[in-house]
Tab-separated table of C-alpha atoms in Angstrom:
chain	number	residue	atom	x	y	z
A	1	UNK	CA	78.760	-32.938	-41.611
A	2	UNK	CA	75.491	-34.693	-43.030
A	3	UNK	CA	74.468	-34.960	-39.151
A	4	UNK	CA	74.686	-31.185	-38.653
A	5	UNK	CA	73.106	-30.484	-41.741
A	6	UNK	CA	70.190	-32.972	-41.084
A	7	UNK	CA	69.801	-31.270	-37.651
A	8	UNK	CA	69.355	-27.902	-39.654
A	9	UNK	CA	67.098	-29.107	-42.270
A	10	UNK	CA	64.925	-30.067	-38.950
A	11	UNK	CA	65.039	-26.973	-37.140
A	12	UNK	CA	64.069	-25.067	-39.987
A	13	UNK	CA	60.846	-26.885	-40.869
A	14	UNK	CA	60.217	-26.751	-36.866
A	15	UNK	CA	60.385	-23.203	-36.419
A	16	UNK	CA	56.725	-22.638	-36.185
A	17	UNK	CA	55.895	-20.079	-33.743
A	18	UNK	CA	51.778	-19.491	-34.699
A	19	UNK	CA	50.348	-22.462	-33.357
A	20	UNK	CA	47.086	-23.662	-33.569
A	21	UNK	CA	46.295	-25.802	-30.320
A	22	UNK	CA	42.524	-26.632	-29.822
A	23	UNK	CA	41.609	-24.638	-32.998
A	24	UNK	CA	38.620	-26.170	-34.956
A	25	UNK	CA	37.416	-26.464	-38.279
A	26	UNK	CA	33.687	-25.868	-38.478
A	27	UNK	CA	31.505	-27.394	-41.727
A	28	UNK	CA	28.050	-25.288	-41.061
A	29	UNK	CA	25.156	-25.638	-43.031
A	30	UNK	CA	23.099	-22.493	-43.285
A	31	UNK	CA	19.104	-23.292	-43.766
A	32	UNK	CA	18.046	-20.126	-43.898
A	33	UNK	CA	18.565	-16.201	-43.557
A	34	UNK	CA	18.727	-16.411	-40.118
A	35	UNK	CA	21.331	-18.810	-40.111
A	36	UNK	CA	23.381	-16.526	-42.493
A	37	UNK	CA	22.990	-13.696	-40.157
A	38	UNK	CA	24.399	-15.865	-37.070
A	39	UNK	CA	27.333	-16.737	-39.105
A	40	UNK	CA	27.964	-13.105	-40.087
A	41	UNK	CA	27.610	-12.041	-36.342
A	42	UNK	CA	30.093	-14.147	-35.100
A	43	UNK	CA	32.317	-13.620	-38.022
A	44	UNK	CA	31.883	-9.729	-36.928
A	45	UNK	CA	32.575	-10.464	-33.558
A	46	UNK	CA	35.646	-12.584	-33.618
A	47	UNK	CA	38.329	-13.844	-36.103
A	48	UNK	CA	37.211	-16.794	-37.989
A	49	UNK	CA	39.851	-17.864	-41.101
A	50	UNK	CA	37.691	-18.751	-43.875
A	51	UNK	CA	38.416	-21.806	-45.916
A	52	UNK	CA	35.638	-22.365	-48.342
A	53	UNK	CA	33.924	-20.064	-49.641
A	54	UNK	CA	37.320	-18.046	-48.865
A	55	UNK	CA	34.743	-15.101	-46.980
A	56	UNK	CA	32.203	-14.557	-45.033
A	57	UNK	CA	30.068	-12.344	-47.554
A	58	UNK	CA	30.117	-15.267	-49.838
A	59	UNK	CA	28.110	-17.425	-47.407
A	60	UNK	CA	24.760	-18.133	-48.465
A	61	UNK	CA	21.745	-20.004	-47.879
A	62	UNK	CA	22.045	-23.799	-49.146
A	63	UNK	CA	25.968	-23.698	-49.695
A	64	UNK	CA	28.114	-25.229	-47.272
A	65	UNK	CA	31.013	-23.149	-45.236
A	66	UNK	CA	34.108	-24.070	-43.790
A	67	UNK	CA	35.572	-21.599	-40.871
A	68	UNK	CA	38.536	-21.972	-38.799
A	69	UNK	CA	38.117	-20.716	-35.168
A	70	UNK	CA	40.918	-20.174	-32.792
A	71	UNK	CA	40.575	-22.506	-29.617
A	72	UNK	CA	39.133	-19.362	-27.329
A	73	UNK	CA	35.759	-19.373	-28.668
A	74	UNK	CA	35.435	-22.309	-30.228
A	75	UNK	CA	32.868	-23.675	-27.545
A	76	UNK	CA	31.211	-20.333	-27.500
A	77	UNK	CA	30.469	-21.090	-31.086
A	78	UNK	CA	29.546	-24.612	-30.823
A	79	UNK	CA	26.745	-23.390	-28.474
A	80	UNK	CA	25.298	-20.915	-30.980
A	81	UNK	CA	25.084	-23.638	-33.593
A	82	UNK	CA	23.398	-25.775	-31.479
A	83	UNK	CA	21.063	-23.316	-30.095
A	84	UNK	CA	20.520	-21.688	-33.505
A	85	UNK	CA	19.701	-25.363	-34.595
A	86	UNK	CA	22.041	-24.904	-37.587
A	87	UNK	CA	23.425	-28.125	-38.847
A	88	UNK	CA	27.271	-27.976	-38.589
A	89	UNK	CA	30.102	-30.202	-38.061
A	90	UNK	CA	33.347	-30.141	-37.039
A	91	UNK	CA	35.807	-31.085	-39.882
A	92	UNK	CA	39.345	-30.595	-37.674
A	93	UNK	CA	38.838	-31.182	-33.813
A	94	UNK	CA	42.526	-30.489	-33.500
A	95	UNK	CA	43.830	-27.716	-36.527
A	96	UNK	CA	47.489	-27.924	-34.587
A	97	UNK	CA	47.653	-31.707	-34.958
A	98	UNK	CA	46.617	-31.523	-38.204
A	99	UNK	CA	49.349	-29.637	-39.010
A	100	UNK	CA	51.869	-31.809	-37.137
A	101	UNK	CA	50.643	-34.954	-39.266
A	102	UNK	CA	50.165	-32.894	-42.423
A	103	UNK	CA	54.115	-33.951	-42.658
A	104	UNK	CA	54.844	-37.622	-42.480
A	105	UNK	CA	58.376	-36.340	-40.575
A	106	UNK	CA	60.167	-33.182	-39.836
A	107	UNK	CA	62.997	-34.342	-41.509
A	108	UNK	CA	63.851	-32.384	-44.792
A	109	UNK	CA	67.444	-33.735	-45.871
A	110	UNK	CA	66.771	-33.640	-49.709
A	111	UNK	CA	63.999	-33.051	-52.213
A	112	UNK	CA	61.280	-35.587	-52.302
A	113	UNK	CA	58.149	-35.793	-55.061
A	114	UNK	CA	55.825	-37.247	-51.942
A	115	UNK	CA	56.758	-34.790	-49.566
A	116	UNK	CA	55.844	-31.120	-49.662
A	117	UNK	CA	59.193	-28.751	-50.273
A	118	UNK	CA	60.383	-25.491	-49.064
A	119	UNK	CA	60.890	-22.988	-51.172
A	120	UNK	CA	64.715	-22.981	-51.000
A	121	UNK	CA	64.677	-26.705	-51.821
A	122	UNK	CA	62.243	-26.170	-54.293
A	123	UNK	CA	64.438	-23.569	-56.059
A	124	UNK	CA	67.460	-26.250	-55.791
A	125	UNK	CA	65.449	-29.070	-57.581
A	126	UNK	CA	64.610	-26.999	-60.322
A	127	UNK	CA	67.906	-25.533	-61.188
A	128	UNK	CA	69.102	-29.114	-60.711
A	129	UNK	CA	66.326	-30.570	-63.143
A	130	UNK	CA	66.776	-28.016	-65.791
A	131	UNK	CA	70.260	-28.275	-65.979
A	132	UNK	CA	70.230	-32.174	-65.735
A	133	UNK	CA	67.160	-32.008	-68.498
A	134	UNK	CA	68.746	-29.058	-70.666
A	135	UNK	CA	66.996	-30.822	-74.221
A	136	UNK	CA	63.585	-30.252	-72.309
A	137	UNK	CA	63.626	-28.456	-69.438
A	138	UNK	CA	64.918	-24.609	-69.204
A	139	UNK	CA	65.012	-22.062	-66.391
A	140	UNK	CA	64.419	-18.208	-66.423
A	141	UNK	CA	63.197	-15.951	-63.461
A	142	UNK	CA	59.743	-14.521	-64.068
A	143	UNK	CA	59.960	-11.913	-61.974
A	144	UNK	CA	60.936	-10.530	-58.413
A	145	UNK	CA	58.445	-10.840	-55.397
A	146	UNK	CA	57.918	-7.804	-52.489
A	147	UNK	CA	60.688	-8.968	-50.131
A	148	UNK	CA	63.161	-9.672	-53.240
A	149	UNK	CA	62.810	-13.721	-53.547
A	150	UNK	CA	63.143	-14.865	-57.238
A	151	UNK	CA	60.217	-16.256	-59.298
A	152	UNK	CA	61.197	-19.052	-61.602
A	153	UNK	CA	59.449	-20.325	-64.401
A	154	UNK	CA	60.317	-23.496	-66.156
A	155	UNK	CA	59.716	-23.881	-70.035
A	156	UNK	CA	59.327	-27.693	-70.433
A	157	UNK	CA	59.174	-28.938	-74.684
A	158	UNK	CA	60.867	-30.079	-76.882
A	159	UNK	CA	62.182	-26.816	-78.641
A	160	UNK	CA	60.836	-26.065	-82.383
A	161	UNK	CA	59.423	-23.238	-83.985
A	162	UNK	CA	55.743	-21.972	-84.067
A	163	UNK	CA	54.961	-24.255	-80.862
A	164	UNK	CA	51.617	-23.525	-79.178
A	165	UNK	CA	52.289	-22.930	-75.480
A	166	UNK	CA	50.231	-24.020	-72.171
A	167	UNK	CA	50.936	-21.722	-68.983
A	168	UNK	CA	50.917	-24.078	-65.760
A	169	UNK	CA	51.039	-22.216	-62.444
A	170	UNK	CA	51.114	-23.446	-58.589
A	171	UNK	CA	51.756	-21.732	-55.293
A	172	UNK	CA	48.698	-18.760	-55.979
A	173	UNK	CA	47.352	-19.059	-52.561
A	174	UNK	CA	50.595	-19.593	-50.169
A	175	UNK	CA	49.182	-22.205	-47.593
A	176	UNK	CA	47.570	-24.830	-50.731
A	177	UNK	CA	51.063	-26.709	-50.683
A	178	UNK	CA	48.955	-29.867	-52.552
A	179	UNK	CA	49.127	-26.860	-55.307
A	180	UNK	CA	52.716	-26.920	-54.988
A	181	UNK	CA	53.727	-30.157	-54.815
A	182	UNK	CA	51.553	-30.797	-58.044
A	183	UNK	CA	53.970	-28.702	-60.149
A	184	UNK	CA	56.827	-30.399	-59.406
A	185	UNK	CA	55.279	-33.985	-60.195
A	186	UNK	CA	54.368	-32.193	-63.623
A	187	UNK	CA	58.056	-31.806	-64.481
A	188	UNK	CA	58.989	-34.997	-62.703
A	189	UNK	CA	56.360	-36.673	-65.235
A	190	UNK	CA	57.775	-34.646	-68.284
A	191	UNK	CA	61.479	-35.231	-67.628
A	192	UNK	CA	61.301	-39.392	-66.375
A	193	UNK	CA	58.250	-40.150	-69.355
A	194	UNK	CA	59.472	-38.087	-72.311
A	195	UNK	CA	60.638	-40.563	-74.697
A	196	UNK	CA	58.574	-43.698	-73.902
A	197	UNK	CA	55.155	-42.790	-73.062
A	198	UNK	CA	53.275	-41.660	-76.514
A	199	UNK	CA	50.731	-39.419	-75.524
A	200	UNK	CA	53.291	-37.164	-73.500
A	201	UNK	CA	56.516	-37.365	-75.602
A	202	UNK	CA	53.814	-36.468	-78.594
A	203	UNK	CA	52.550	-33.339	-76.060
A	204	UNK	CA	55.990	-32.176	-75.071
A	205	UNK	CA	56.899	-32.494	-79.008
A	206	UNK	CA	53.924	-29.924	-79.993
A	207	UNK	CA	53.877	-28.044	-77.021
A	208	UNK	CA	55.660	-25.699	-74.789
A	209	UNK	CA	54.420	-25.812	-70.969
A	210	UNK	CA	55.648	-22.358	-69.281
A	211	UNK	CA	55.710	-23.875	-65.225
A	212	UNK	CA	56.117	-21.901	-62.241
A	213	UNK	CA	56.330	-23.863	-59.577
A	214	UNK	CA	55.780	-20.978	-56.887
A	215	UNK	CA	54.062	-17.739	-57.818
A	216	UNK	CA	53.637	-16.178	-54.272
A	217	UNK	CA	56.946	-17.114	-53.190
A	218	UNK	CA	56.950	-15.132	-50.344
A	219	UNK	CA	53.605	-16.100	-49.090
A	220	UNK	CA	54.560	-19.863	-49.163
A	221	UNK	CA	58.409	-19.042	-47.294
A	222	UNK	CA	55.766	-17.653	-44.569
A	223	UNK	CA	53.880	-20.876	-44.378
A	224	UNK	CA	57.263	-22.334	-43.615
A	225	UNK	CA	58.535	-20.224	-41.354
A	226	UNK	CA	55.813	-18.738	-38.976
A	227	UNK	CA	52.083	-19.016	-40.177
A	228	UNK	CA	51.318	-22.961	-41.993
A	229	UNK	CA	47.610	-20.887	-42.437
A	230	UNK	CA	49.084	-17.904	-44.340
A	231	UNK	CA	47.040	-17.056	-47.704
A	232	UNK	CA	48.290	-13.712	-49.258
A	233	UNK	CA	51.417	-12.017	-50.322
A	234	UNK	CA	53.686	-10.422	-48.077
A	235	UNK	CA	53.149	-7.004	-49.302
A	236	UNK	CA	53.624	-3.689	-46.948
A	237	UNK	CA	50.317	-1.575	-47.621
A	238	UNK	CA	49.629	1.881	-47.279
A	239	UNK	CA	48.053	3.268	-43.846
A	240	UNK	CA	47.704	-0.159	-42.440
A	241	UNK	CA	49.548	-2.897	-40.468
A	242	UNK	CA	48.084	-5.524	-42.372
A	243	UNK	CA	50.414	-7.522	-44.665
A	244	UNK	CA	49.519	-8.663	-47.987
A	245	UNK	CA	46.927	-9.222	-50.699
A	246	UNK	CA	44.932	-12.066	-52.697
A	247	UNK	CA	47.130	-12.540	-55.786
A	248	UNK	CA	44.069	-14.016	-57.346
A	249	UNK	CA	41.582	-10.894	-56.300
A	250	UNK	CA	44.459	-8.676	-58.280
A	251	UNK	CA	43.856	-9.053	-61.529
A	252	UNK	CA	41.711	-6.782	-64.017
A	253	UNK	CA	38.955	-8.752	-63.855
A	254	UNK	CA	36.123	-7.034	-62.445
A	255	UNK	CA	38.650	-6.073	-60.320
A	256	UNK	CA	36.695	-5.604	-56.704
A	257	UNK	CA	33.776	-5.725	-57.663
A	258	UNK	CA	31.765	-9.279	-55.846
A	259	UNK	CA	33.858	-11.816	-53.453
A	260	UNK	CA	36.821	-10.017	-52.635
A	261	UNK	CA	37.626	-6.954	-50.527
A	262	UNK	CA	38.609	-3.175	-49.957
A	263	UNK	CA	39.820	-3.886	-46.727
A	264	UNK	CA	43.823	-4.755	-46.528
A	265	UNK	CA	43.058	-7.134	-43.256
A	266	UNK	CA	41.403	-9.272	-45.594
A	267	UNK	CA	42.391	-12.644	-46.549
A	268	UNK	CA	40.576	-11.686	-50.153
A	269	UNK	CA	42.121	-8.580	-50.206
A	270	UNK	CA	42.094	-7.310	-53.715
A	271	UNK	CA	44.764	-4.992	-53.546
A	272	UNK	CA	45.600	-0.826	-54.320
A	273	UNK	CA	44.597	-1.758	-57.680
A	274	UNK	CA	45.070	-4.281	-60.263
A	275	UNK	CA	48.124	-5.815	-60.523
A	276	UNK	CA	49.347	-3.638	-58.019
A	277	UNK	CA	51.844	-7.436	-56.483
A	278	UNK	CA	55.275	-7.665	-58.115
A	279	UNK	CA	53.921	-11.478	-58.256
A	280	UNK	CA	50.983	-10.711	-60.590
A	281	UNK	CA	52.211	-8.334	-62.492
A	282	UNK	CA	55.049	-10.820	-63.147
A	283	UNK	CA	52.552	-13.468	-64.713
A	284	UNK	CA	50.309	-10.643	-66.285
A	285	UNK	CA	52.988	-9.047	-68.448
A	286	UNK	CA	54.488	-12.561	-69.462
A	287	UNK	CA	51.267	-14.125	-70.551
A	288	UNK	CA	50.395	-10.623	-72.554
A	289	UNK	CA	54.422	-10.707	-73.896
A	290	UNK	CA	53.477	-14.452	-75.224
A	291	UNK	CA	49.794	-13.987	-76.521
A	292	UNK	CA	50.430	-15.077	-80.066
A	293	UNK	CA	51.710	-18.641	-78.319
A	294	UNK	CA	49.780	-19.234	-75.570
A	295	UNK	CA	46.895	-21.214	-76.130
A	296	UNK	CA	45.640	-22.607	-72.552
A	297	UNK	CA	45.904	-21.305	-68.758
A	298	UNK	CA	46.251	-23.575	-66.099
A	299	UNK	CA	46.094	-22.270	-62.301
A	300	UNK	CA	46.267	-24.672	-59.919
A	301	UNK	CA	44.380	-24.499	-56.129
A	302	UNK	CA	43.310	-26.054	-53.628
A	303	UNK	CA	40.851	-27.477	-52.035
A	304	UNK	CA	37.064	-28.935	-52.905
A	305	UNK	CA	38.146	-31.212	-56.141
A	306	UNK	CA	36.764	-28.785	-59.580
A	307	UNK	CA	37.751	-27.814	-62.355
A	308	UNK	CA	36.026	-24.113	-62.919
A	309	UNK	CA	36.001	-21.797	-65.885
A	310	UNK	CA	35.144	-18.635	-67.054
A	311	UNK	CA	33.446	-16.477	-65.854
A	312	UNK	CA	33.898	-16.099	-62.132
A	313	UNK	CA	33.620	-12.185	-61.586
A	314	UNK	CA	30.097	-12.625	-63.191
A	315	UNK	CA	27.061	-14.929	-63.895
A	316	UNK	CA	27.755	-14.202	-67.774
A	317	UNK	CA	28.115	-16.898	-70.007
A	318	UNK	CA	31.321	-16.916	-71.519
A	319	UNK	CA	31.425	-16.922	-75.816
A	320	UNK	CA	33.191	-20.595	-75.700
A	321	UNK	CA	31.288	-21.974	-72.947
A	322	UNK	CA	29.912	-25.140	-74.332
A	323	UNK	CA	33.449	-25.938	-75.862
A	324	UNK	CA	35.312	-25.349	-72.403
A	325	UNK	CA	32.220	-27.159	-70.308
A	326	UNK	CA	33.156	-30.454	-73.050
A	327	UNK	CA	36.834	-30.320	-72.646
A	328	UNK	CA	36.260	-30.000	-68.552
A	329	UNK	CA	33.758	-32.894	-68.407
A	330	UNK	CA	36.542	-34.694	-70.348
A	331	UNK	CA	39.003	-33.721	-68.356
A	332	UNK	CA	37.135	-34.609	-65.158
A	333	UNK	CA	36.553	-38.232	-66.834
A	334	UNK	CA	39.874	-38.689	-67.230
A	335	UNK	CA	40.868	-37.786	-63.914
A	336	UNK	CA	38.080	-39.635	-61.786
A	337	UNK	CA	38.900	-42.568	-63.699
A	338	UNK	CA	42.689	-43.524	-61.830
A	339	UNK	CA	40.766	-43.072	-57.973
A	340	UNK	CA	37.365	-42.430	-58.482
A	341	UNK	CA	37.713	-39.375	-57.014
A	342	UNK	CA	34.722	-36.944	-57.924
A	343	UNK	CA	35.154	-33.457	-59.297
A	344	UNK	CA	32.428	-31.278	-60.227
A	345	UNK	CA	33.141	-29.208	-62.794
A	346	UNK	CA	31.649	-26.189	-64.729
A	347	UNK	CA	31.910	-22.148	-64.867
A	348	UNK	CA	33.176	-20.569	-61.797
A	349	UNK	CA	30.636	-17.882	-60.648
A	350	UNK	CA	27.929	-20.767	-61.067
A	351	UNK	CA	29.653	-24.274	-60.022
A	352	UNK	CA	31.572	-22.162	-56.472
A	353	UNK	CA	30.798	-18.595	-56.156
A	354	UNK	CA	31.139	-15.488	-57.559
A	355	UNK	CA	34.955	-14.048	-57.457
A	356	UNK	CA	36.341	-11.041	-58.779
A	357	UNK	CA	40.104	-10.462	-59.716
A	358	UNK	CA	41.088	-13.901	-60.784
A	359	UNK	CA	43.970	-14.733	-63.399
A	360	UNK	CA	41.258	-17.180	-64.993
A	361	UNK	CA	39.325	-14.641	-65.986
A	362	UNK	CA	41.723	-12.081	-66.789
A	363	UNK	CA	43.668	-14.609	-68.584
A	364	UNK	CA	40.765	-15.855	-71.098
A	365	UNK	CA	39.569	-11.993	-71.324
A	366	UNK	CA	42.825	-11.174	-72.601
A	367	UNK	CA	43.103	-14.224	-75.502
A	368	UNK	CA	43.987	-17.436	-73.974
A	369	UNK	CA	40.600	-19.223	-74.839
A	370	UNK	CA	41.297	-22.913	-72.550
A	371	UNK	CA	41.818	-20.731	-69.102
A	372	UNK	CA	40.823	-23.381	-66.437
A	373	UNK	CA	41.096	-23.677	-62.338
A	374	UNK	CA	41.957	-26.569	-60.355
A	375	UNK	CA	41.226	-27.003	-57.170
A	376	UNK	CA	42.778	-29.726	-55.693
A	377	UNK	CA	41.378	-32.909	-53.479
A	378	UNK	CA	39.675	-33.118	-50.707
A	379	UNK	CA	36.622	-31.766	-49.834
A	380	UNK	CA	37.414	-30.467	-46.301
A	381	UNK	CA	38.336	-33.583	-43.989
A	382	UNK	CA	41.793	-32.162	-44.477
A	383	UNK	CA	41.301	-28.648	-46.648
A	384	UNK	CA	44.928	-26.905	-47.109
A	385	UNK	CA	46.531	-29.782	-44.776
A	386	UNK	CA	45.578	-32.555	-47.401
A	387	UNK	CA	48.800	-35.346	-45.591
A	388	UNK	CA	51.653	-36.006	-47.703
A	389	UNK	CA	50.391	-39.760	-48.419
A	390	UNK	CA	48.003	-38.168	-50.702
A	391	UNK	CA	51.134	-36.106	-52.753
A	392	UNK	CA	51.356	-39.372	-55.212
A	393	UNK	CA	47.755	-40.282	-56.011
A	394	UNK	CA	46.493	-36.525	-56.146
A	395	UNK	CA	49.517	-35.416	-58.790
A	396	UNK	CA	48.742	-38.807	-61.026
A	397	UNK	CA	45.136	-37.991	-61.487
A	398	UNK	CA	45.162	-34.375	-61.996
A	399	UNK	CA	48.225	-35.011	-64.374
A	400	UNK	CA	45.713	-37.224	-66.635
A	401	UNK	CA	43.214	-34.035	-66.528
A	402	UNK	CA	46.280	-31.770	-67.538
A	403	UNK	CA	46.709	-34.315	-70.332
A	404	UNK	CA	43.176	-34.600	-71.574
A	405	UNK	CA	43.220	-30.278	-71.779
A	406	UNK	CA	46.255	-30.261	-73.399
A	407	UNK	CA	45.923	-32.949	-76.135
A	408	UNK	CA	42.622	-30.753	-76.803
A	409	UNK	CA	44.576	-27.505	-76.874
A	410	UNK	CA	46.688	-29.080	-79.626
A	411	UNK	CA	44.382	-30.822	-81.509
A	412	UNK	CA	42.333	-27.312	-81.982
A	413	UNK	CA	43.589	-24.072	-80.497
């Protein structure tokens, strides 16, 4: 019986049938205008996936960019760098390998904190921790996603009256699985430390943390199933045959407006209008249902290791800017100190680029005053297929930046 099933559990995580063979992952370097213009031209003129900065109109002078190109042109592409005299490198030589080793084995028998989780085991372990938990850890479904999946949301505390609350979500983007796997170590943290290490036990005591482990639910089953490089929802829209739009270019925002798109074949699609995903309107109408108790926004991404801000739909300066830069250079301290691993940190349309749509924004613009982003190690030698080895050490240091946000939320939200 445990043989069959253990032959299942591998076929399923198998099934795979985009592949990536001889696909690359460019790092280019534009110097000037020129350069820009080359990139844009060969973005015009074939597909290139995006991975930072997630499209090609945010590519500017100065600023790094990280393409994927599919193995058919990728030579053709090498020769106009070099000719162009652009400085570029290639960050993947092999994006199908990567995703082969992404996974330390194909074999998926149970749920595992250092492995990344499908959804369907995901949704096991956390009915399984909340009812093996039920003094801290509660579930309730969110919401419904476009091809009927439930949305689960975990409410981790101690339970008391008048608690201030801290939203924590993972899974925005469906092919950041580091994003993922990070929620699930935050429970894992809550549920094994409550009780004998101070600062938490004192946290979960004061605080409510509303967790969903998986927001785009569908999104990530298609990373699973067919496409590891998938990025949107799963959406049917209007007119088109292009699937899906960026949950985090759907929210009223500045709602499509700079770095995000009109177009539906868009990875930064920003939808029919705002909140027009079952996912986002989900989150939207339970963070405005809980305004009076939530105090801080958490969204967690992936990759390029920051912690960003508001504002990202503009250059403004948001009213509680110096207090949220202090509590992210804190945070960032905290963090750095386990690994050493450097974050930069500091308001989104400034530190990355300028995004529109985003559920930071909308979420401080609407009350919740400590609204930060995470995104996730590395810095592109893996991007979104970061190995499993680095699960362990990435959760543990973010969770001490979690910490150092959330001790300040309750010392003076």
């Amino acid at each position: 019986m445990w043989s069959m099933l253990l032959l299942v559990s591998i076929a399923a995580v198998s099934a795979d049938p985009k592949e990536f063979h001889g696909d690359k992952v460019f790092r280019v370097f534009p110097q000037n205008e020129e350069h820009v213009e080359i990139i844009k031209s060969i973005a015009s003129n074939t597909q290139l996936d995006f991975w930072a900065p997630e499209t090609v109109s945010l590519v500017t002078v100065g600023h790094r960019a990280d393409f994927r190109a599919e193995y058919e042109v990728v030579y053709d592409i090498q020769a106009l760098l070099e000719k162009s005299g652009m400085p570029y490198e290639i960050m993947i030589g092999n994006v199908q390998e990567a995703v082969h080793t992404q996974r330390d084995s194909n074999i998926r028998a149970v749920h595992s904190y250092v492995k990344y989780n499908d959804l369907d085991t995901i949704n096991a372990w956390s009915a399984n921790i909340a009812a093996q938990n039920s003094g801290l850890v509660s579930r309730s479904q969110l919401g419904t996603s476009y091809e009927g999946r439930p949305i689960y949301l975990l409410k981790v505390g101690k339970s008391g009256s008048n608690k201030k609350a801290v939203v924590l979500d993972c899974g925005f983007h469906a092919r950041e699985w580091i994003s993922v796997a990070f929620c699930q170590w935050f429970v894992k943290e809550a549920v094994e430390k409550y009780g004998s290490d101070t600062q938490l036990t004192n946290l979960l005591n004061n605080l409510d943390f509303y967790v969903v482990p998986v927001l785009n639910v569908d999104g990530y089953a298609y990373t699973w199933s067919t496409n590891r490089m998938w990025r949107k929802t799963r959406s049917v829209n209007s007119g088109t045959t292009c699937i899906g739009t960026d949950p985090n270019r759907n929210f009223n925002a500045g709602w499509c407006t700079v770095g995000a798109s009109s177009r539906a074949c868009d990875d930064t699609y920003c939808g029919s209008s705002p909140e027009s995903e079952r996912e986002t309107k989900a989150l939207a109408n339970f963070i405005r249902n809980n305004l009076s108790s939530i105090k801080g926004y958490l969204t967690i991404h992936s990759y390029s290791q920051m912690l960003l801000f508001p504002y990202s739909y503009s250059y403004a300066v948001a009213k509680d800017h110096t207090e949220l830069n202090t509590v992210a250079k804190n945070a960032v301290s905290q963090l750095t100190s386990l690994y050493k691993t450097k974050y930069t940190y500091g308001a989104g349309g400034t530190t990355i680029y300028l995004a529109a749509g985003g559920s930071d924004d909308w979420a401080y613009d609407a009350g919740v005053k400590y609204s930060f982003t995470f995104e996730l190690r590395d810095t592109g030698r893996y991007g979104f297929l970061l190995p499993e080895s680095q699960i362990q050490a990435t959760s543990e240091e973010t969770i001490l930046a979690v910490r150092s946000i959330a001790t300040h939320i309750l010392n003076n939200a």
